[in-house]
């Protein structure tokens, strides 16, 4: 059954009395899924540091702004949720401005982090701006894009797992030095970095798709699998009704095949959070799908209310049992390692370390947080000695919101989630999945996929992602072929009841409770998109009233201010970094310095790689051709680099290594003093790092400050004994040099 029709009234301007689709709403709801394709496929991990989200933010600001200027206000039922999202966006902006005013973090990363985070609310507002009468078509396109993106990521992942990874391992065993060069790495054999690289090549086989982390891929696949589980559970695709038996069988085979492909890919990711999200979501599906013409729980379950609940519980138990059996089968077949289960307790312990440090960060910055984009820079100051790594996020969405933007921002997000749950009780009767035929939009989806993949290819070259043209062109036919199953499933998924969408969003949220990445579109959008659909379904078409001129003017002014802020940010130096930095080695020194100076005055003025290149160039000029002018230029470049990265310990630690190496090569005491100062700053910003304290002790010993060197030696050895992680321990060669400090004094 279709939605209940609103009472007849005068049609809105721009909509014909016959209900024909006007040009603007058509472009709006077609353009949003078009931009959603690269939003889901581009690797999100580099967005906060490199500004990769710049063109995506531009598109979503245009679409969301155009939609709201046309509509000027969402419907009545979702107004509280929209207000909560708006307040969340405003508070995140205040956190960004607070960081900028105090200069307590990297300004480039802060701008990138804010706009990457703003992608989620912008997508949400763009979908909320689609007029009610066109939302069904928009939902079909959105679901088709989501399924197509998940299938494409699975195709890339399976190809890498079964073809690329074995080839790379064979190449490494034959010629490891060549593979290092091709990977752009300059690391020596025997170092911790080399051992880590070897482990990743030979032991790590988890697929990542087009992303940079396996947890990002799992965060996309798990909620999509929950939606497909809802289709499988209803059994509606196998019924006849108005559909031919052959067509019903084809639909059933399609959804089952897609479920198996995505499920296999999820298993290969070895993401425990993804497994848990899928299992919990699939177990909740029986309580979310409704029978025809009823709002009670259970899918076509007859009998009394308690009887339906018991049957739903039995189905949930069966789902959990099947999930356990599938995991056991995957383990027996070699797709899962023993460590996936045996290391679960250790993995939870690591997360407790992350959350303990995050709690301390929240206690120190409760109101505005540390600011967007700067978690990885600030976290080392709070990291525990036993923690496993320097992470990019807290691996929990609640901690991430509170740490980055403050406790009020987390409150706004929770208010938003509560409003979405409240809207589930106000759903208008919506067409359920049945045997009645509905022709899937194969042709529109094919054109959508063609345009979306072209946009993805273009944007890929504007980001820090590897630009492999042969791979992009080779995968284009695969992506276009996926349009057909995606269109079929998109039409079916758009008729799932809202509670089923809420369960999928809950699975995504559960995954982000342990895997992190609430700012990563592929994982986070599976929360925001279902939320927008659920709220829109709770609003009858009668809510589409003509906005007042004053409200439209206010919305227009707000979006102009947002767009002006966006254009004035200057947070997109990736093109300069991507085109200039690789060519520096082949350029004459004078020409390279001019090019770098020009870049630093433009889009790259807050880019750490560009400032680093300027600083090292000036430092080596002073090292081998000393003069007062060159020393002054080096000190100014070094000060500017540290000012650009005020809370970054790795910048100071790596620069100290360069300075100490230059001191050993030239004997110039100037560089030894600089190295001691840089190591001191690195140890202050990362107090539990044994390597920084050890290197600082060696530099102090070379400078003749024996007593202070012995103190740092003792601290380094203490921290080295505390950490159980080999990659964070002091190398044996350095440890033997360290222990000799003070023995002969």
XYZ file of C-alpha atoms in Angstrom:
745
model
C 0.000 0.000 0.000
C 1.248 3.475 -0.848
C 1.424 6.335 1.623
C -1.848 7.911 2.584
C -2.601 10.825 0.311
C -2.993 14.251 1.777
C -6.242 16.152 1.336
C -6.461 17.873 -2.009
C -5.150 21.403 -1.992
C -3.629 23.901 -4.350
C -0.354 22.490 -5.697
C 2.877 24.201 -4.810
C 4.430 26.517 -7.324
C 6.578 24.565 -9.731
C 4.516 21.348 -9.418
C 1.875 20.690 -12.020
C -1.636 19.699 -11.030
C -1.012 16.298 -12.606
C 1.921 15.729 -10.241
C 4.612 15.763 -12.894
C 8.155 15.953 -11.566
C 9.480 19.544 -11.808
C 13.015 20.052 -12.993
C 14.581 21.349 -9.782
C 13.452 18.598 -7.369
C 14.396 15.996 -9.992
C 17.899 17.446 -10.287
C 18.175 17.663 -6.508
C 17.279 14.090 -5.665
C 19.255 12.740 -8.644
C 22.322 14.885 -7.868
C 22.467 13.787 -4.223
C 22.823 10.052 -5.054
C 25.290 11.028 -7.803
C 27.572 12.742 -5.289
C 26.965 9.964 -2.769
C 28.912 7.523 -4.990
C 32.343 9.186 -4.582
C 31.452 10.052 -0.975
C 31.167 6.329 -0.230
C 34.062 5.145 -2.423
C 36.876 7.636 -1.833
C 39.259 6.691 1.009
C 38.221 8.821 3.997
C 41.259 8.265 6.218
C 43.305 11.057 4.605
C 40.498 13.594 4.621
C 41.316 15.237 7.944
C 45.033 15.638 7.281
C 45.095 16.190 3.528
C 41.772 17.917 2.900
C 40.515 15.173 0.588
C 36.908 15.998 1.464
C 37.162 19.489 -0.092
C 35.266 18.810 -3.374
C 32.731 16.579 -1.639
C 31.944 19.288 0.907
C 31.532 21.775 -1.940
C 28.967 19.573 -3.640
C 26.977 18.800 -0.516
C 26.888 22.459 0.546
C 25.467 23.332 -2.880
C 22.852 20.559 -2.846
C 21.824 20.983 0.788
C 21.748 24.759 0.446
C 19.744 24.696 -2.791
C 17.251 22.280 -1.286
C 16.675 24.280 1.868
C 16.494 27.589 0.064
C 13.732 26.024 -2.028
C 11.965 24.367 0.919
C 13.119 26.829 3.636
C 12.003 24.438 6.360
C 11.735 20.682 6.878
C 8.510 19.073 7.998
C 7.021 19.478 11.440
C 7.675 15.960 12.736
C 11.451 16.114 12.304
C 11.999 19.644 13.481
C 13.567 18.636 16.831
C 16.010 16.263 15.115
C 16.928 18.913 12.558
C 17.474 21.434 15.327
C 19.726 18.975 17.171
C 21.822 18.415 14.030
C 22.047 22.158 13.425
C 23.178 22.748 17.021
C 25.717 19.942 16.668
C 27.124 21.594 13.543
C 27.226 25.013 15.231
C 28.927 23.654 18.358
C 31.531 21.856 16.239
C 32.162 25.190 14.537
C 32.605 26.891 17.913
C 35.090 24.173 18.894
C 37.016 24.857 15.696
C 37.022 28.621 16.343
C 38.135 28.040 19.941
C 41.115 25.991 18.744
C 41.916 28.602 16.116
C 41.797 31.477 18.598
C 43.979 29.679 21.160
C 46.162 28.053 18.478
C 46.247 24.843 20.477
C 46.364 22.582 17.440
C 47.180 22.318 13.775
C 44.940 24.832 12.001
C 44.973 22.933 8.713
C 43.953 19.680 10.367
C 41.281 21.547 12.338
C 39.719 23.005 9.184
C 39.911 19.666 7.397
C 38.456 17.893 10.424
C 35.543 20.298 10.726
C 34.522 20.086 7.087
C 34.967 16.311 7.002
C 32.690 16.073 10.029
C 30.264 18.549 8.400
C 29.811 16.135 5.485
C 27.434 13.994 7.569
C 24.992 16.782 8.553
C 25.174 18.207 5.016
C 24.169 14.880 3.478
C 21.405 14.617 6.067
C 20.069 18.096 5.301
C 20.277 17.505 1.538
C 18.090 14.405 1.880
C 15.702 16.139 4.264
C 15.211 18.904 1.686
C 13.799 16.542 -0.962
C 10.038 17.224 -1.288
C 7.805 14.518 0.169
C 6.182 13.527 -3.105
C 9.583 12.668 -4.606
C 11.157 10.953 -1.621
C 10.132 7.446 -2.652
C 12.076 7.772 -5.911
C 14.996 9.319 -4.016
C 15.020 6.450 -1.504
C 15.188 3.919 -4.343
C 18.186 5.686 -5.861
C 19.891 6.033 -2.475
C 19.473 2.353 -1.672
C 20.756 1.408 -5.116
C 23.868 3.544 -4.582
C 24.495 2.057 -1.135
C 24.190 -1.515 -2.414
C 26.301 -0.722 -5.492
C 29.039 0.872 -3.383
C 29.107 -2.118 -1.018
C 29.276 -4.541 -3.962
C 32.050 -2.542 -5.626
C 34.107 -2.441 -2.445
C 33.606 -6.201 -2.097
C 34.701 -6.774 -5.703
C 37.881 -4.729 -5.205
C 38.536 -6.454 -1.879
C 38.090 -9.979 -3.202
C 40.315 -9.215 -6.184
C 43.024 -7.893 -3.871
C 42.659 -10.839 -1.498
C 42.783 -13.622 -4.078
C 44.952 -12.010 -6.808
C 46.908 -8.919 -5.745
C 48.008 -9.949 -2.237
C 49.539 -13.315 -3.275
C 51.363 -11.563 -6.119
C 52.783 -8.903 -3.766
C 53.929 -11.548 -1.286
C 55.704 -13.464 -4.049
C 57.335 -10.249 -5.281
C 58.529 -9.413 -1.762
C 60.069 -12.827 -1.206
C 61.876 -12.525 -4.536
C 63.078 -8.910 -4.270
C 62.109 -7.014 -1.069
C 64.203 -3.927 -1.939
C 62.323 -3.398 -5.201
C 58.954 -3.598 -3.458
C 60.130 -1.045 -0.898
C 61.153 1.336 -3.662
C 57.853 0.881 -5.483
C 56.026 1.572 -2.233
C 57.962 4.826 -1.789
C 59.580 3.648 1.452
C 63.170 4.257 2.486
C 63.641 2.050 5.540
C 66.589 -0.115 6.507
C 66.516 -3.817 7.189
C 66.470 -4.675 10.902
C 64.611 -1.534 11.989
C 61.176 -1.741 13.670
C 59.669 -0.020 10.623
C 61.095 -2.696 8.334
C 59.817 -5.508 10.554
C 56.374 -3.909 10.606
C 56.394 -3.641 6.800
C 57.372 -7.308 6.472
C 54.578 -8.311 8.850
C 52.007 -6.339 6.878
C 53.103 -7.823 3.559
C 53.464 -11.448 4.643
C 50.955 -11.800 7.474
C 48.224 -9.226 6.892
C 45.658 -10.332 4.364
C 42.615 -8.324 5.416
C 40.874 -6.582 2.504
C 40.321 -2.833 2.608
C 38.637 -2.117 -0.729
C 39.389 1.436 -1.845
C 39.826 2.542 1.774
C 42.848 2.670 4.044
C 41.549 0.633 6.995
C 39.748 -2.677 7.150
C 37.405 -1.377 9.881
C 36.141 1.297 7.469
C 35.157 -1.389 4.978
C 33.474 -3.447 7.712
C 31.569 -0.355 8.851
C 30.000 -0.049 5.398
C 29.285 -3.745 4.860
C 27.725 -4.648 8.232
C 24.646 -2.348 8.081
C 24.075 -3.129 4.386
C 24.073 -6.819 5.273
C 21.501 -6.108 7.980
C 19.222 -4.521 5.358
C 19.671 -7.543 3.108
C 18.931 -9.804 6.070
C 15.585 -8.020 6.406
C 14.848 -8.873 2.770
C 15.849 -12.473 3.293
C 13.820 -12.795 6.471
C 10.553 -11.551 5.013
C 10.658 -14.219 2.329
C 8.550 -11.853 0.243
C 10.826 -12.027 -2.772
C 9.991 -15.699 -3.263
C 6.217 -15.139 -3.298
C 4.190 -14.904 -6.428
C 1.460 -12.300 -6.123
C 1.602 -9.924 -9.059
C 5.092 -11.091 -9.991
C 5.878 -14.053 -12.211
C 7.446 -17.053 -10.529
C 10.539 -16.645 -12.690
C 10.920 -12.982 -11.707
C 10.421 -13.799 -8.027
C 13.026 -16.548 -8.201
C 15.488 -14.177 -9.906
C 14.934 -11.576 -7.196
C 15.441 -14.148 -4.462
C 18.651 -15.438 -6.055
C 19.936 -11.869 -6.445
C 19.462 -10.877 -2.815
C 20.923 -14.175 -1.581
C 23.961 -13.897 -3.886
C 24.657 -10.299 -2.875
C 24.306 -11.230 0.795
C 26.841 -14.052 0.395
C 29.339 -11.846 -1.480
C 29.186 -9.050 1.083
C 29.188 -11.579 3.921
C 32.338 -13.279 2.620
C 34.085 -9.915 2.345
C 33.057 -8.981 5.886
C 34.409 -12.288 7.184
C 37.737 -11.631 5.470
C 38.052 -8.214 7.149
C 38.402 -9.977 10.543
C 36.684 -6.978 12.104
C 35.273 -8.080 15.450
C 33.181 -4.915 15.701
C 31.763 -5.609 12.236
C 30.907 -9.199 13.182
C 29.161 -8.068 16.350
C 27.237 -5.333 14.498
C 26.003 -7.777 11.855
C 25.035 -10.458 14.374
C 23.200 -8.034 16.668
C 21.484 -6.301 13.739
C 20.381 -9.552 12.113
C 19.068 -10.798 15.465
C 17.006 -7.604 15.840
C 15.554 -7.769 12.312
C 12.645 -10.112 13.265
C 11.363 -7.404 15.606
C 11.579 -4.677 12.943
C 9.771 -5.990 9.872
C 6.001 -5.685 9.864
C 3.340 -7.736 8.219
C 1.005 -6.181 5.647
C -1.535 -3.698 7.006
C -0.294 -3.981 10.575
C 2.247 -2.218 12.718
C 2.872 -5.126 15.091
C 6.257 -6.743 15.299
C 7.123 -9.884 13.406
C 7.164 -10.564 9.679
C 3.793 -12.048 8.673
C 3.679 -13.776 12.061
C 0.136 -14.764 12.981
C -1.369 -15.197 16.387
C -1.532 -13.102 19.540
C 0.979 -10.414 20.446
C 2.851 -12.666 22.942
C 2.897 -15.418 20.335
C 4.441 -13.110 17.732
C 7.071 -12.031 20.232
C 7.956 -15.640 21.028
C 8.273 -16.483 17.350
C 10.416 -13.396 16.766
C 12.646 -14.486 19.645
C 12.942 -17.959 18.132
C 13.933 -16.473 14.778
C 16.505 -14.248 16.473
C 17.959 -17.253 18.270
C 18.147 -19.117 14.989
C 19.923 -16.167 13.378
C 22.519 -16.117 16.170
C 23.018 -19.880 15.884
C 23.489 -19.642 12.109
C 25.957 -16.798 12.594
C 28.006 -18.863 15.040
C 27.989 -21.844 12.672
C 29.103 -19.670 9.751
C 31.947 -18.271 11.847
C 33.001 -21.811 12.767
C 32.883 -22.860 9.111
C 34.969 -19.846 8.080
C 37.486 -20.768 10.765
C 37.693 -24.356 9.539
C 38.101 -23.218 5.905
C 40.958 -20.853 6.780
C 39.174 -17.544 6.177
C 39.439 -16.732 9.892
C 42.569 -16.986 12.016
C 42.613 -18.289 15.565
C 43.759 -14.817 16.666
C 40.400 -13.333 15.659
C 38.904 -15.113 18.667
C 41.878 -15.619 20.973
C 43.008 -11.976 20.718
C 39.551 -10.525 21.364
C 40.258 -9.965 25.061
C 43.566 -8.264 24.263
C 41.850 -6.055 21.676
C 39.279 -4.998 24.265
C 42.138 -4.180 26.630
C 43.657 -1.879 24.020
C 40.344 -0.076 23.666
C 40.112 0.378 27.410
C 43.512 2.075 27.195
C 42.197 4.340 24.422
C 39.060 5.207 26.382
C 40.984 5.870 29.599
C 43.207 8.384 27.825
C 40.167 9.871 26.057
C 38.404 10.324 29.403
C 41.365 12.359 30.641
C 41.237 14.490 27.511
C 37.523 15.138 28.071
C 38.166 16.059 31.713
C 40.723 18.666 30.597
C 38.547 20.011 27.736
C 34.892 19.422 28.711
C 33.242 22.368 26.958
C 34.727 22.675 23.447
C 36.958 19.605 23.360
C 40.398 19.637 21.782
C 39.038 20.752 18.426
C 38.374 18.868 15.180
C 41.139 17.063 13.321
C 43.649 17.126 16.171
C 43.015 13.941 18.106
C 46.094 12.162 16.761
C 48.274 15.166 17.602
C 46.949 15.561 21.161
C 46.462 11.913 22.125
C 50.200 11.188 22.719
C 50.196 13.589 25.682
C 47.608 11.350 27.388
C 48.570 7.914 26.070
C 49.217 5.194 28.637
C 52.628 3.482 28.682
C 50.955 0.143 27.919
C 48.865 1.408 24.979
C 49.474 -0.325 21.673
C 49.662 2.563 19.195
C 49.073 6.228 18.509
C 45.526 6.138 17.190
C 43.658 8.594 14.956
C 40.367 8.406 16.899
C 39.127 7.006 20.238
C 37.477 3.958 18.617
C 34.108 4.953 20.059
C 31.653 7.486 18.619
C 30.605 8.913 22.008
C 34.183 9.497 23.128
C 35.016 10.954 19.717
C 32.265 13.579 19.825
C 33.059 14.499 23.431
C 36.834 14.624 22.911
C 36.760 16.641 19.692
C 33.840 19.004 20.295
C 32.992 18.786 23.988
C 30.246 17.182 26.041
C 27.499 19.537 24.682
C 28.153 18.239 21.158
C 27.692 14.669 22.351
C 24.433 15.741 23.979
C 23.202 17.180 20.664
C 24.017 13.935 18.849
C 22.218 11.839 21.461
C 19.213 14.184 21.215
C 19.230 13.627 17.464
C 19.253 9.844 17.907
C 16.441 10.063 20.442
C 14.344 12.149 18.047
C 14.814 9.567 15.302
C 13.667 6.800 17.646
C 10.664 8.904 18.586
C 9.752 9.291 14.913
C 9.441 5.502 14.601
C 6.197 5.728 16.593
C 4.749 8.244 14.136
C 5.294 6.419 10.867
C 2.728 6.844 8.115
C 1.619 3.468 6.688
C 4.227 2.624 4.101
C 4.238 0.040 1.359
C 5.637 -3.248 2.591
C 7.583 -5.716 0.492
C 5.099 -7.912 -1.310
C 4.717 -9.960 -4.441
C 3.327 -7.001 -6.339
C 5.597 -6.058 -9.184
C 7.406 -2.754 -9.259
C 9.688 -2.232 -12.190
C 13.228 -1.504 -10.923
C 14.705 1.733 -12.352
C 17.466 0.005 -14.343
C 18.018 2.815 -16.874
C 18.164 5.733 -14.365
C 20.462 3.748 -12.061
C 22.754 2.846 -14.989
C 23.099 6.523 -15.904
C 23.553 7.372 -12.218
C 26.352 4.816 -11.851
C 28.067 5.993 -15.053
C 28.047 9.621 -13.911
C 28.955 8.723 -10.332
C 31.922 6.599 -11.344
C 33.173 9.345 -13.674
C 32.902 11.815 -10.794
C 34.701 9.361 -8.499
C 37.525 8.980 -11.048
C 37.973 12.739 -11.382
C 37.884 13.373 -7.634
C 40.326 10.513 -7.063
C 42.998 12.574 -8.834
C 42.216 15.578 -6.611
C 42.876 13.695 -3.388
C 45.805 12.020 -1.664
C 44.492 8.611 -2.799
C 46.773 6.692 -5.216
C 45.793 7.679 -8.763
C 46.028 4.425 -10.709
C 44.338 5.197 -14.019
C 44.526 1.625 -15.416
C 42.829 0.270 -12.289
C 40.151 2.961 -12.364
C 39.407 2.340 -16.036
C 39.521 -1.418 -15.591
C 37.023 -1.362 -12.721
C 34.559 0.930 -14.542
C 32.771 -1.944 -16.395
C 32.465 -3.814 -13.095
C 30.824 -0.818 -11.443
C 28.421 -0.312 -14.357
C 27.484 -3.998 -14.290
C 26.605 -3.644 -10.609
C 23.903 -1.124 -11.542
C 21.502 -3.940 -12.437
C 21.469 -5.875 -9.147
C 21.712 -2.551 -7.307
C 18.595 -1.214 -9.079
C 16.680 -4.409 -8.322
C 17.639 -4.401 -4.652
C 17.246 -0.626 -4.356
C 13.594 -0.902 -5.359
C 13.063 -3.658 -2.787
C 15.016 -2.006 0.013
C 13.148 1.285 -0.405
C 9.992 -0.591 0.687
C 11.472 -1.897 3.915
C 9.645 -0.480 6.942
C 11.332 2.239 8.932
C 12.093 0.008 11.947
C 14.263 -2.150 9.657
C 16.193 0.963 8.611
C 16.569 1.872 12.283
C 18.044 -1.566 13.004
C 20.597 -1.092 10.189
C 21.523 2.320 11.592
C 21.819 0.747 15.038
C 24.204 -1.859 13.630
C 26.339 0.944 12.181
C 26.293 2.708 15.541
C 27.264 -0.502 17.347
C 30.193 -0.943 14.979
C 31.303 2.628 15.686
C 31.163 1.924 19.418
C 34.366 -0.095 19.124
C 35.818 0.547 15.668
C 35.829 4.332 15.573
C 35.517 6.587 12.557
C 32.286 8.521 13.179
C 33.820 11.111 10.835
C 34.351 8.564 8.033
C 31.504 8.799 5.460
C 31.428 5.102 4.408
C 30.655 4.047 7.991
C 28.889 7.084 9.451
C 26.512 7.727 6.541
C 24.796 4.430 7.306
C 23.528 6.233 10.405
C 22.656 9.573 8.842
C 20.934 8.329 5.670
C 18.479 5.966 7.406
C 17.798 8.695 9.979
C 16.871 11.183 7.234
C 14.588 8.623 5.576
C 12.879 7.669 8.862
C 12.168 11.303 9.745
C 10.872 12.102 6.267
C 8.513 9.125 6.344
C 7.014 10.464 9.579
C 5.897 13.632 7.797
C 2.708 13.591 5.710
C 2.699 15.458 2.391
C 0.474 18.068 4.005
C 3.560 19.351 5.814
C 4.808 20.747 2.507
C 3.608 24.288 2.965
C 4.872 27.307 1.113
C 7.513 28.982 3.307
C 7.261 32.615 4.209
C 9.641 35.045 2.435
C 11.256 35.911 5.768
C 12.065 32.266 6.537
C 13.428 31.714 3.033
C 15.584 34.843 3.381
C 16.916 33.628 6.749
C 17.802 30.197 5.371
C 19.457 31.778 2.337
C 21.557 34.085 4.520
C 22.644 31.197 6.771
C 23.769 29.102 3.821
C 25.612 32.014 2.227
C 27.524 32.510 5.489
C 28.376 28.812 5.633
C 29.540 28.816 2.023
C 31.625 31.953 2.589
C 33.254 30.321 5.625
C 33.989 27.269 3.512
C 35.565 29.243 0.657
C 37.612 31.348 3.070
C 39.079 28.378 4.911
C 41.956 27.672 2.529
C 42.313 24.102 3.715
C 43.070 22.284 0.485
C 46.839 22.054 -0.213
C 46.726 18.460 -1.449
C 47.110 19.395 -5.115
C 50.285 21.301 -4.300
C 51.638 18.460 -2.187
C 50.714 15.842 -4.764
C 52.248 17.642 -7.745
C 55.188 19.538 -6.204
C 56.740 17.405 -3.474
C 57.463 14.314 -5.639
C 59.382 16.541 -8.106
C 61.657 18.237 -5.570
C 64.556 15.765 -5.881
C 64.835 16.422 -9.609
C 64.741 20.209 -9.338
C 67.750 22.527 -8.936
C 68.021 23.809 -5.326
C 67.208 27.396 -6.214
C 64.191 26.460 -8.282
C 62.957 24.061 -5.601
C 63.229 26.750 -2.927
C 61.291 29.236 -5.056
C 58.558 26.675 -5.754
C 58.284 25.746 -2.078
C 58.188 29.373 -0.955
C 55.459 30.089 -3.477
C 53.487 27.044 -2.256
C 53.903 28.107 1.370
C 52.483 31.520 0.536
C 49.428 29.964 -1.120
C 47.311 26.900 -0.410
C 50.189 25.163 1.340
C 50.858 27.783 3.978
C 49.623 25.439 6.722
C 50.848 22.220 5.151
C 53.306 20.306 7.346
C 55.008 18.517 4.388
C 55.669 21.819 2.646
C 56.905 23.532 5.807
C 59.048 20.466 6.522
C 60.651 20.636 3.072
C 61.416 24.343 3.513
C 62.908 23.760 6.975
C 65.161 20.836 5.980
C 66.339 22.668 2.862
C 67.319 25.713 4.930
C 68.919 23.501 7.602
C 71.200 21.652 5.178
C 72.106 24.942 3.481
C 73.308 26.212 6.863
C 74.963 22.885 7.665
C 77.207 22.776 4.594
C 77.369 26.462 3.632
C 77.132 28.254 6.993
C 76.469 31.969 7.131
C 74.506 34.314 9.414
C 71.856 34.783 6.714
C 71.382 31.032 6.225
C 71.252 30.426 9.970
C 68.587 33.101 10.337
C 66.577 31.591 7.454
C 66.815 28.112 8.995
C 65.704 29.293 12.444
C 62.745 31.148 10.916
C 61.713 28.079 8.879
C 62.055 25.823 11.928
C 59.985 28.168 14.084
C 57.300 28.341 11.394
C 57.211 24.538 11.114
C 56.731 24.131 14.867
C 54.120 26.891 14.901
C 52.253 25.093 12.122
C 52.231 21.861 14.189
C 52.090 23.138 17.800
C 50.984 19.858 19.407
C 52.696 17.349 17.113
C 55.443 15.300 18.835
C 56.405 13.294 15.728
C 57.366 16.454 13.816
C 59.738 17.443 16.594
C 61.098 13.925 17.061
C 61.823 13.444 13.350
C 63.342 16.912 13.068
C 65.536 16.176 16.091
C 66.801 13.040 14.324
C 67.699 15.152 11.283
C 69.433 17.766 13.433
C 71.419 15.201 15.417
C 72.486 13.433 12.197
C 73.624 16.744 10.745
C 75.577 17.488 13.925
C 77.390 14.143 13.632
C 78.181 14.908 9.965
C 79.387 18.510 10.452
C 80.403 18.722 14.132
C 78.482 22.009 14.365
C 77.317 22.436 17.973
C 74.446 24.586 16.722
C 72.613 21.489 15.473
C 73.292 19.507 18.651
C 71.659 22.203 20.770
C 68.735 22.298 18.357
C 68.390 18.507 18.540
C 68.344 18.589 22.348
C 65.612 21.239 22.297
C 63.550 19.311 19.731
C 63.846 16.023 21.644
C 62.794 17.817 24.820
C 59.697 19.185 23.098
C 58.862 15.752 21.636
C 59.190 14.096 25.066
C 57.008 16.791 26.636
C 54.268 16.219 24.059
C 54.634 12.417 24.199
C 55.793 11.722 27.775
C 55.377 7.916 27.626
C 57.454 7.386 24.481
C 60.615 5.514 25.483
C 62.333 6.213 22.153
C 62.101 9.992 22.561
C 63.555 9.857 26.063
C 66.342 7.521 24.888
C 67.258 9.750 21.936
C 67.160 12.823 24.160
C 69.480 11.101 26.635
C 71.976 10.352 23.845
C 71.852 13.954 22.629
C 72.326 15.299 26.173
C 75.244 12.930 26.665
C 76.864 14.224 23.480
C 76.318 17.786 24.731
C 78.084 16.984 28.007
C 75.016 17.239 30.224
C 75.681 13.905 31.921
C 73.433 14.270 34.961
C 70.401 15.206 32.925
C 71.247 12.466 30.416
C 71.218 9.873 33.207
C 67.755 11.028 34.313
C 66.403 10.619 30.789
C 68.180 7.276 30.465
C 66.421 6.011 33.592
C 63.043 7.255 32.327
C 63.583 5.644 28.923
C 64.451 2.268 30.439
C 61.476 2.477 32.811
C 59.051 3.126 29.950
C 60.700 0.443 27.845
C 60.057 -2.107 30.586
C 56.403 -1.066 30.906
C 55.350 -1.457 27.273
C 54.537 -4.985 26.083
C 54.664 -3.957 22.405
C 57.836 -4.751 20.482
C 57.399 -1.905 18.000
C 57.464 0.613 20.882
C 60.505 -0.796 22.638
C 64.001 0.667 22.358
C 66.081 -1.175 19.716
C 68.859 -3.313 21.194
C 71.639 -1.318 19.551
C 70.318 1.954 20.969
C 69.705 0.326 24.351
C 73.333 -0.836 24.588
C 74.521 2.715 23.828
C 72.024 4.064 26.338
C 73.181 1.822 29.181
C 76.766 3.020 28.712
C 75.801 6.569 29.718
C 77.306 7.421 33.098
C 79.312 4.189 33.471
C 82.711 5.883 33.066
C 81.867 9.186 34.726
